[in-house]
Short mmCIF file of C-alpha atoms and ligand atoms in Angstrom, two decimals:
data_model
loop_
_atom_site.label_atom_id
_atom_site.label_comp_id
_atom_site.label_asym_id
_atom_site.label_seq_id
_atom_site.Cartn_x
_atom_site.Cartn_y
_atom_site.Cartn_z
CA MET A 5 -6.61 22.32 7.44
CA LEU A 6 -10.03 20.71 7.54
CA ASP A 7 -11.78 23.86 8.74
CA GLY A 8 -14.33 24.89 6.15
CA LEU A 9 -12.87 22.35 3.74
CA MET A 10 -14.84 19.16 4.25
CA ALA A 11 -18.05 20.70 2.96
CA GLN A 12 -16.31 21.01 -0.42
CA VAL A 13 -14.46 17.68 -0.44
CA GLU A 14 -16.13 15.08 -2.61
CA ARG A 15 -13.29 12.77 -3.59
CA ILE A 16 -10.56 11.46 -1.30
CA VAL A 17 -7.59 9.37 -2.40
CA ILE A 18 -5.70 7.64 0.41
CA LEU A 19 -2.25 6.07 -0.07
CA THR A 20 -1.11 3.62 2.59
CA GLY A 21 2.26 2.01 3.27
CA ALA A 22 3.82 -0.47 5.65
CA GLY A 23 3.43 1.87 8.66
CA ILE A 24 -0.33 1.30 8.79
CA SER A 25 0.21 -2.42 9.37
CA ALA A 26 3.17 -2.05 11.77
CA GLU A 27 1.00 -2.11 14.89
CA SER A 28 -0.66 -5.29 13.62
CA GLY A 29 2.76 -6.93 13.87
CA ILE A 30 3.92 -6.79 10.23
CA ASP A 31 7.48 -5.50 9.82
CA THR A 32 7.98 -2.34 7.77
CA PHE A 33 10.83 -2.23 5.23
CA ARG A 34 13.09 0.66 6.14
CA ASP A 35 12.57 1.16 9.90
CA ALA A 36 15.16 -0.19 12.37
CA GLY A 37 14.78 -3.98 12.39
CA GLY A 38 12.66 -3.80 9.20
CA LEU A 39 12.64 -6.29 6.35
CA TRP A 40 15.52 -4.64 4.47
CA GLU A 41 17.77 -5.07 7.51
CA GLN A 42 16.93 -8.77 7.55
CA HIS A 43 17.20 -9.41 3.77
CA ARG A 44 19.07 -7.76 0.89
CA VAL A 45 16.53 -5.95 -1.27
CA GLU A 46 18.45 -6.95 -4.44
CA ASP A 47 18.08 -10.61 -3.46
CA VAL A 48 14.38 -10.76 -2.59
CA ALA A 49 12.63 -7.84 -4.33
CA THR A 50 14.01 -7.72 -7.87
CA PRO A 51 13.38 -9.92 -10.94
CA GLU A 52 17.16 -10.46 -11.11
CA GLY A 53 17.23 -11.78 -7.54
CA PHE A 54 14.40 -14.18 -8.37
CA ALA A 55 16.23 -15.42 -11.48
CA ARG A 56 19.42 -15.97 -9.42
CA ASN A 57 17.85 -17.75 -6.48
CA PRO A 58 14.13 -18.57 -6.85
CA ASP A 59 14.14 -20.86 -3.78
CA LEU A 60 15.23 -17.99 -1.53
CA VAL A 61 12.62 -15.60 -2.94
CA LEU A 62 9.77 -18.15 -2.82
CA ALA A 63 10.67 -18.99 0.79
CA PHE A 64 10.73 -15.26 1.73
CA TYR A 65 7.20 -14.73 0.37
CA ASP A 66 5.91 -18.09 1.64
CA MET A 67 7.01 -17.03 5.12
CA ARG A 68 5.29 -13.64 4.83
CA ARG A 69 2.08 -15.17 3.39
CA ALA A 70 1.92 -17.72 6.21
CA ALA A 71 2.48 -14.98 8.80
CA LEU A 72 -0.76 -13.26 7.71
CA ALA A 73 -2.64 -15.93 9.66
CA ASP A 74 -1.21 -14.52 12.90
CA VAL A 75 -2.08 -10.84 12.43
CA ALA A 76 -5.29 -8.83 12.51
CA PRO A 77 -6.39 -5.38 11.30
CA ASN A 78 -5.75 -2.56 13.77
CA PRO A 79 -7.88 0.54 14.51
CA ALA A 80 -6.31 2.40 11.57
CA HIS A 81 -7.47 -0.20 9.03
CA ARG A 82 -10.92 -0.26 10.60
CA ALA A 83 -11.18 3.54 10.63
CA LEU A 84 -10.48 3.73 6.88
CA ALA A 85 -13.22 1.14 6.28
CA ARG A 86 -15.57 3.28 8.36
CA LEU A 87 -14.63 6.32 6.25
CA GLU A 88 -15.44 4.41 3.06
CA ARG A 89 -18.83 3.39 4.48
CA GLU A 90 -19.89 6.71 5.99
CA PHE A 91 -18.28 9.48 3.91
CA PRO A 92 -20.89 10.93 1.53
CA GLY A 93 -18.39 11.27 -1.36
CA GLU A 94 -15.89 8.87 -2.93
CA VAL A 95 -13.01 7.26 -1.08
CA LEU A 96 -10.35 5.36 -3.04
CA LEU A 97 -7.76 3.46 -1.03
CA VAL A 98 -4.47 2.80 -2.84
CA THR A 99 -2.14 0.59 -0.86
CA GLN A 100 1.50 -0.32 -1.43
CA ASN A 101 1.01 -3.14 1.06
CA VAL A 102 0.81 -6.76 -0.03
CA ASP A 103 -1.03 -7.85 3.14
CA ASP A 104 -4.83 -8.18 3.23
CA LEU A 105 -5.50 -6.15 6.37
CA HIS A 106 -7.47 -3.40 4.62
CA GLU A 107 -9.92 -5.96 3.25
CA ARG A 108 -10.10 -7.78 6.58
CA GLY A 109 -10.68 -4.42 8.27
CA GLY A 110 -13.75 -3.90 6.07
CA SER A 111 -12.51 -1.78 3.12
CA ALA A 112 -13.83 -2.77 -0.31
CA ASN A 113 -12.54 -0.07 -2.66
CA VAL A 114 -8.83 -1.00 -2.44
CA LEU A 115 -6.16 -1.02 -5.16
CA HIS A 116 -3.03 -3.06 -4.36
CA MET A 117 -0.48 -1.27 -6.53
CA HIS A 118 2.40 -3.55 -5.40
CA GLY A 119 0.39 -6.78 -5.66
CA ALA A 120 -0.74 -9.18 -2.97
CA LEU A 121 0.75 -12.03 -0.93
CA LYS A 122 -2.43 -14.07 -1.43
CA SER A 123 -2.07 -14.06 -5.19
CA ALA A 124 0.27 -15.89 -7.59
CA LEU A 125 1.41 -14.76 -11.04
CA CYS A 126 2.14 -17.31 -13.75
CA THR A 127 5.28 -16.39 -15.68
CA ALA A 128 4.14 -18.68 -18.53
CA CYS A 129 0.56 -17.49 -19.19
CA GLU A 130 0.63 -14.26 -17.07
CA THR A 131 -2.60 -15.16 -15.24
CA ARG A 132 -3.00 -13.86 -11.68
CA SER A 133 -4.64 -16.46 -9.43
CA PRO A 134 -5.77 -16.24 -5.80
CA TRP A 135 -3.18 -18.23 -3.81
CA LEU A 136 -3.07 -19.24 -0.14
CA GLU A 137 -0.53 -22.07 -0.10
CA SER A 138 3.25 -22.30 -0.43
CA LEU A 139 4.83 -21.63 -3.83
CA GLY A 140 8.11 -23.27 -2.84
CA ALA A 141 7.14 -26.74 -4.12
CA ARG A 142 6.53 -25.29 -7.63
CA PRO A 143 2.80 -26.09 -7.86
CA PRO A 144 1.21 -25.94 -11.35
CA CYS A 145 -0.58 -22.83 -12.55
CA PRO A 146 -4.34 -23.49 -12.17
CA VAL A 147 -4.89 -22.12 -15.70
CA CYS A 148 -2.04 -23.45 -17.92
CA GLN A 149 -0.58 -26.12 -15.57
CA ALA A 150 3.00 -24.84 -16.05
CA PRO A 151 5.08 -25.03 -12.82
CA SER A 152 5.86 -21.34 -13.30
CA LEU A 153 4.16 -19.47 -10.48
CA ARG A 154 5.87 -16.56 -8.72
CA PRO A 155 4.64 -14.23 -5.96
CA ASP A 156 2.22 -11.71 -7.48
CA VAL A 157 4.10 -8.73 -6.08
CA VAL A 158 5.77 -5.79 -7.83
CA TRP A 159 9.55 -5.80 -7.56
CA PHE A 160 11.97 -2.98 -8.32
CA GLY A 161 12.10 -2.32 -12.03
CA GLU A 162 8.57 -3.68 -12.60
CA MET A 163 5.47 -1.65 -13.40
CA PRO A 164 3.06 -1.29 -10.46
CA TYR A 165 -0.58 -2.30 -10.99
CA GLU A 166 -3.55 -0.03 -11.70
CA MET A 167 -1.47 3.02 -12.58
CA ALA A 168 -3.96 4.46 -15.10
CA ARG A 169 -6.80 4.25 -12.59
CA ILE A 170 -4.66 5.75 -9.83
CA TYR A 171 -3.50 8.72 -11.90
CA ARG A 172 -7.10 9.37 -13.01
CA ALA A 173 -8.16 9.45 -9.35
CA LEU A 174 -5.24 11.76 -8.46
CA GLU A 175 -6.35 14.14 -11.21
CA SER A 176 -9.84 14.55 -9.81
CA CYS A 177 -9.46 14.20 -6.02
CA ASP A 178 -9.96 17.14 -3.65
CA LEU A 179 -8.01 15.59 -0.80
CA PHE A 180 -4.95 13.31 -0.91
CA VAL A 181 -3.90 11.57 2.29
CA SER A 182 -0.70 9.56 2.73
CA ILE A 183 -0.47 7.19 5.69
CA GLY A 184 2.50 5.21 7.02
CA THR A 185 4.85 5.39 4.07
CA SER A 186 8.44 6.64 3.95
CA GLY A 187 8.05 8.23 0.51
CA ALA A 188 11.20 6.43 -0.62
CA VAL A 189 9.73 4.41 -3.48
CA TYR A 190 8.37 5.70 -6.79
CA PRO A 191 5.89 6.06 -8.38
CA ALA A 192 3.92 6.16 -5.08
CA ALA A 193 6.30 8.78 -3.66
CA GLY A 194 5.31 11.07 -6.54
CA PHE A 195 1.56 10.92 -5.90
CA VAL A 196 1.58 13.90 -3.54
CA ALA A 197 3.16 16.15 -6.17
CA GLU A 198 0.70 14.88 -8.76
CA ALA A 199 -2.35 15.45 -6.53
CA ARG A 200 -1.11 18.84 -5.38
CA SER A 201 -0.45 20.06 -8.91
CA ASN A 202 -4.05 19.11 -9.70
CA GLY A 203 -5.32 21.30 -6.85
CA ALA A 204 -5.88 18.73 -4.08
CA ARG A 205 -5.18 19.48 -0.43
CA CYS A 206 -2.54 17.04 0.85
CA LEU A 207 -2.29 15.56 4.33
CA GLU A 208 0.33 13.22 5.73
CA LEU A 209 -0.26 10.91 8.71
CA ASN A 210 2.94 9.15 9.78
CA LEU A 211 5.17 8.31 12.70
CA GLU A 212 7.85 10.66 11.37
CA PRO A 213 8.00 13.09 8.43
CA SER A 214 8.39 11.21 5.14
CA GLU A 215 10.96 12.07 2.48
CA GLY A 216 8.38 14.21 0.64
CA SER A 217 6.94 15.79 3.77
CA ARG A 218 7.44 19.38 2.61
CA LEU A 219 5.01 18.76 -0.27
CA PHE A 220 2.08 18.19 2.08
CA HIS A 221 -0.08 21.06 3.31
CA GLU A 222 -0.17 19.41 6.73
CA THR A 223 1.63 16.59 8.55
CA ARG A 224 0.26 14.92 11.67
CA LEU A 225 2.72 12.70 13.50
CA GLY A 226 1.86 9.68 15.66
CA PRO A 227 1.09 5.98 15.49
CA ALA A 228 -1.44 5.12 12.80
CA SER A 229 -3.74 3.39 15.30
CA VAL A 230 -4.20 6.77 17.01
CA VAL A 231 -3.91 9.46 14.32
CA VAL A 232 -5.96 7.70 11.62
CA PRO A 233 -9.12 7.08 13.70
CA ALA A 234 -8.89 10.65 15.06
CA TRP A 235 -8.64 12.07 11.53
CA VAL A 236 -11.54 9.91 10.27
CA GLU A 237 -13.70 11.04 13.18
CA GLU A 238 -12.88 14.66 12.33
CA VAL A 239 -13.68 14.21 8.61
CA LEU A 240 -17.00 12.51 9.28
CA SER A 241 -18.12 15.03 11.88
CA ARG A 242 -17.23 17.96 9.57
CA ALA A 243 -18.85 16.33 6.54
CA GLU A 244 -22.14 16.43 8.49
CA ASP A 245 -21.88 20.23 9.08
C1 BJW B 304 4.45 4.22 10.97
C2 BJW B 304 4.32 3.35 12.03
C3 BJW B 304 3.14 3.44 12.76
C4 BJW B 304 6.20 2.93 11.11
N1 BJW B 304 2.23 4.34 12.43
N2 BJW B 304 3.52 5.11 10.67
C5 BJW B 304 15.58 7.00 -8.96
C6 BJW B 304 14.64 8.01 -8.78
C7 BJW B 304 13.28 7.73 -8.83
C8 BJW B 304 12.82 6.44 -9.05
C9 BJW B 304 13.75 5.44 -9.23
C10 BJW B 304 15.10 5.72 -9.20
N3 BJW B 304 15.77 4.56 -9.41
C11 BJW B 304 14.86 3.56 -9.56
C12 BJW B 304 13.62 4.08 -9.46
C13 BJW B 304 12.32 3.37 -9.51
C14 BJW B 304 12.09 2.46 -8.31
C15 BJW B 304 12.33 3.26 -7.03
O1 BJW B 304 11.46 3.96 -6.55
N4 BJW B 304 13.48 3.11 -6.42
C16 BJW B 304 13.79 3.87 -5.21
C17 BJW B 304 14.67 3.01 -4.32
C18 BJW B 304 14.41 5.19 -5.60
N5 BJW B 304 10.71 2.05 -8.39
C19 BJW B 304 10.34 1.00 -9.10
O2 BJW B 304 11.15 0.28 -9.66
C20 BJW B 304 8.85 0.75 -9.23
N6 BJW B 304 8.49 0.61 -10.59
C21 BJW B 304 8.62 1.64 -11.46
O3 BJW B 304 9.06 2.73 -11.13
O4 BJW B 304 8.17 1.35 -12.73
C22 BJW B 304 8.31 2.37 -13.74
C23 BJW B 304 7.20 3.38 -13.73
C24 BJW B 304 7.37 4.53 -14.46
C25 BJW B 304 6.36 5.50 -14.48
C26 BJW B 304 5.19 5.29 -13.80
C27 BJW B 304 5.02 4.14 -13.12
C28 BJW B 304 6.04 3.20 -13.07
C29 BJW B 304 8.45 -0.51 -8.50
C30 BJW B 304 8.61 -0.39 -7.02
C31 BJW B 304 8.28 -1.71 -6.36
C32 BJW B 304 8.45 -1.66 -4.85
N7 BJW B 304 8.31 -2.97 -4.31
C33 BJW B 304 8.34 -3.16 -2.86
C34 BJW B 304 8.27 -4.67 -2.58
C35 BJW B 304 6.85 -5.18 -2.85
C36 BJW B 304 6.67 -6.60 -2.47
C37 BJW B 304 6.95 -6.87 -0.99
O5 BJW B 304 6.18 -6.41 -0.11
O6 BJW B 304 7.95 -7.54 -0.73
O7 BJW B 304 7.24 -2.48 -2.25
S1 BJW B 304 9.76 -2.40 -2.08
C38 BJW B 304 8.91 -1.92 -0.60
O8 BJW B 304 8.89 -0.47 -0.52
C39 BJW B 304 7.44 -2.35 -0.81
C40 BJW B 304 6.70 -1.18 -0.25
O9 BJW B 304 5.38 -1.16 -0.78
C41 BJW B 304 7.53 -0.01 -0.70
C42 BJW B 304 7.32 1.25 0.11
O10 BJW B 304 7.64 1.05 1.44
P1 BJW B 304 6.78 1.76 2.59
O11 BJW B 304 5.42 1.18 2.59
O12 BJW B 304 6.89 3.23 2.45
O13 BJW B 304 7.53 1.23 3.90
P2 BJW B 304 8.82 1.86 4.65
O14 BJW B 304 9.34 0.80 5.53
O15 BJW B 304 9.74 2.47 3.69
O16 BJW B 304 8.23 3.05 5.52
C43 BJW B 304 7.35 2.81 6.61
C44 BJW B 304 6.86 4.16 7.14
O17 BJW B 304 5.91 3.91 8.15
C45 BJW B 304 7.98 5.02 7.77
O18 BJW B 304 7.84 6.36 7.33
C46 BJW B 304 7.69 4.93 9.29
O19 BJW B 304 8.01 6.11 9.98
C47 BJW B 304 6.20 4.71 9.28
N8 BJW B 304 5.71 3.99 10.45
N9 BJW B 304 5.46 2.59 12.15
C48 BJW B 304 2.47 5.19 11.42
N10 BJW B 304 2.94 2.63 13.87
#
């Protein structure tokens, strides 16, 4: 699909999901052995679950935040950073992931639509603060001092971050690429239809076809650490033509 196309592509929007971080050692959600087999989604990823049992939810996210110290970006994260640096047009990376592997891999233009493990949200004053420590001991909010911090992540029923900016980018991109996401969760699962209806070419890179696979012009299957660097190499070599 890239033949004769890259010369015209000026704006790329890339959506990533848990699959891009799987080979770094971070569990996905819906694969065999994934997080939703280990924990009930209603208990740990909804505002109602947090209201019922905050200790459980804070411990779940404390454990995942601490685990970031033991993982590193893989070749897929690094390849997307290379694309951002070397592609002559615009590259916007929208991630559903709450890990920081894109940033540690070298990407700068990243929107975390489902929040971030290394951030805390105060339910009293609504400030988002960078956060590296445990939340389980109910530390005070650095701004208003209320002991009301929660993980700064987007749970089911909550509005994802940066939606206006993302939809603006989907309106004007020439190429939309989805990497390592099952396409099971909205609004991210609807981005391909949005981009396609605005005229973008749509490419999926994943281990297996996602739920919305038929909406993509092309699907390339394989581990992200292999298919993403190969695709980036192809884009950059064709952009030079
Ligand atoms: C590899 C690989 C390798 C593995 N290489 N690939 C009915 C219809 C439509 C919508 C709804 C509905 N009922 C309710 C809704 C809305 C709801 C929703 O979508 N529910 C669905 C269950 C249907 N959505 C919401 O509530 C969202 N908010 C919302 O809609 O607000 C209203 C709104 C209206 C209009 C506009 C905008 C908004 C909020 C969703 C919040 C999701 N939160 C979570 C938790 C975040 C915090 C945390 O990390 O704990 O986000 S849930 C979880 O799923 C997490 C992920 O970001 C998200 C997506 O998962 P992802 O990344 O796709 O992972 P997996 O595991 O599903 O897939 C991994 C993929 O990788 C697989 O395909 C593998 O094959 C692949 N893979 N190894 C390449 N090595």
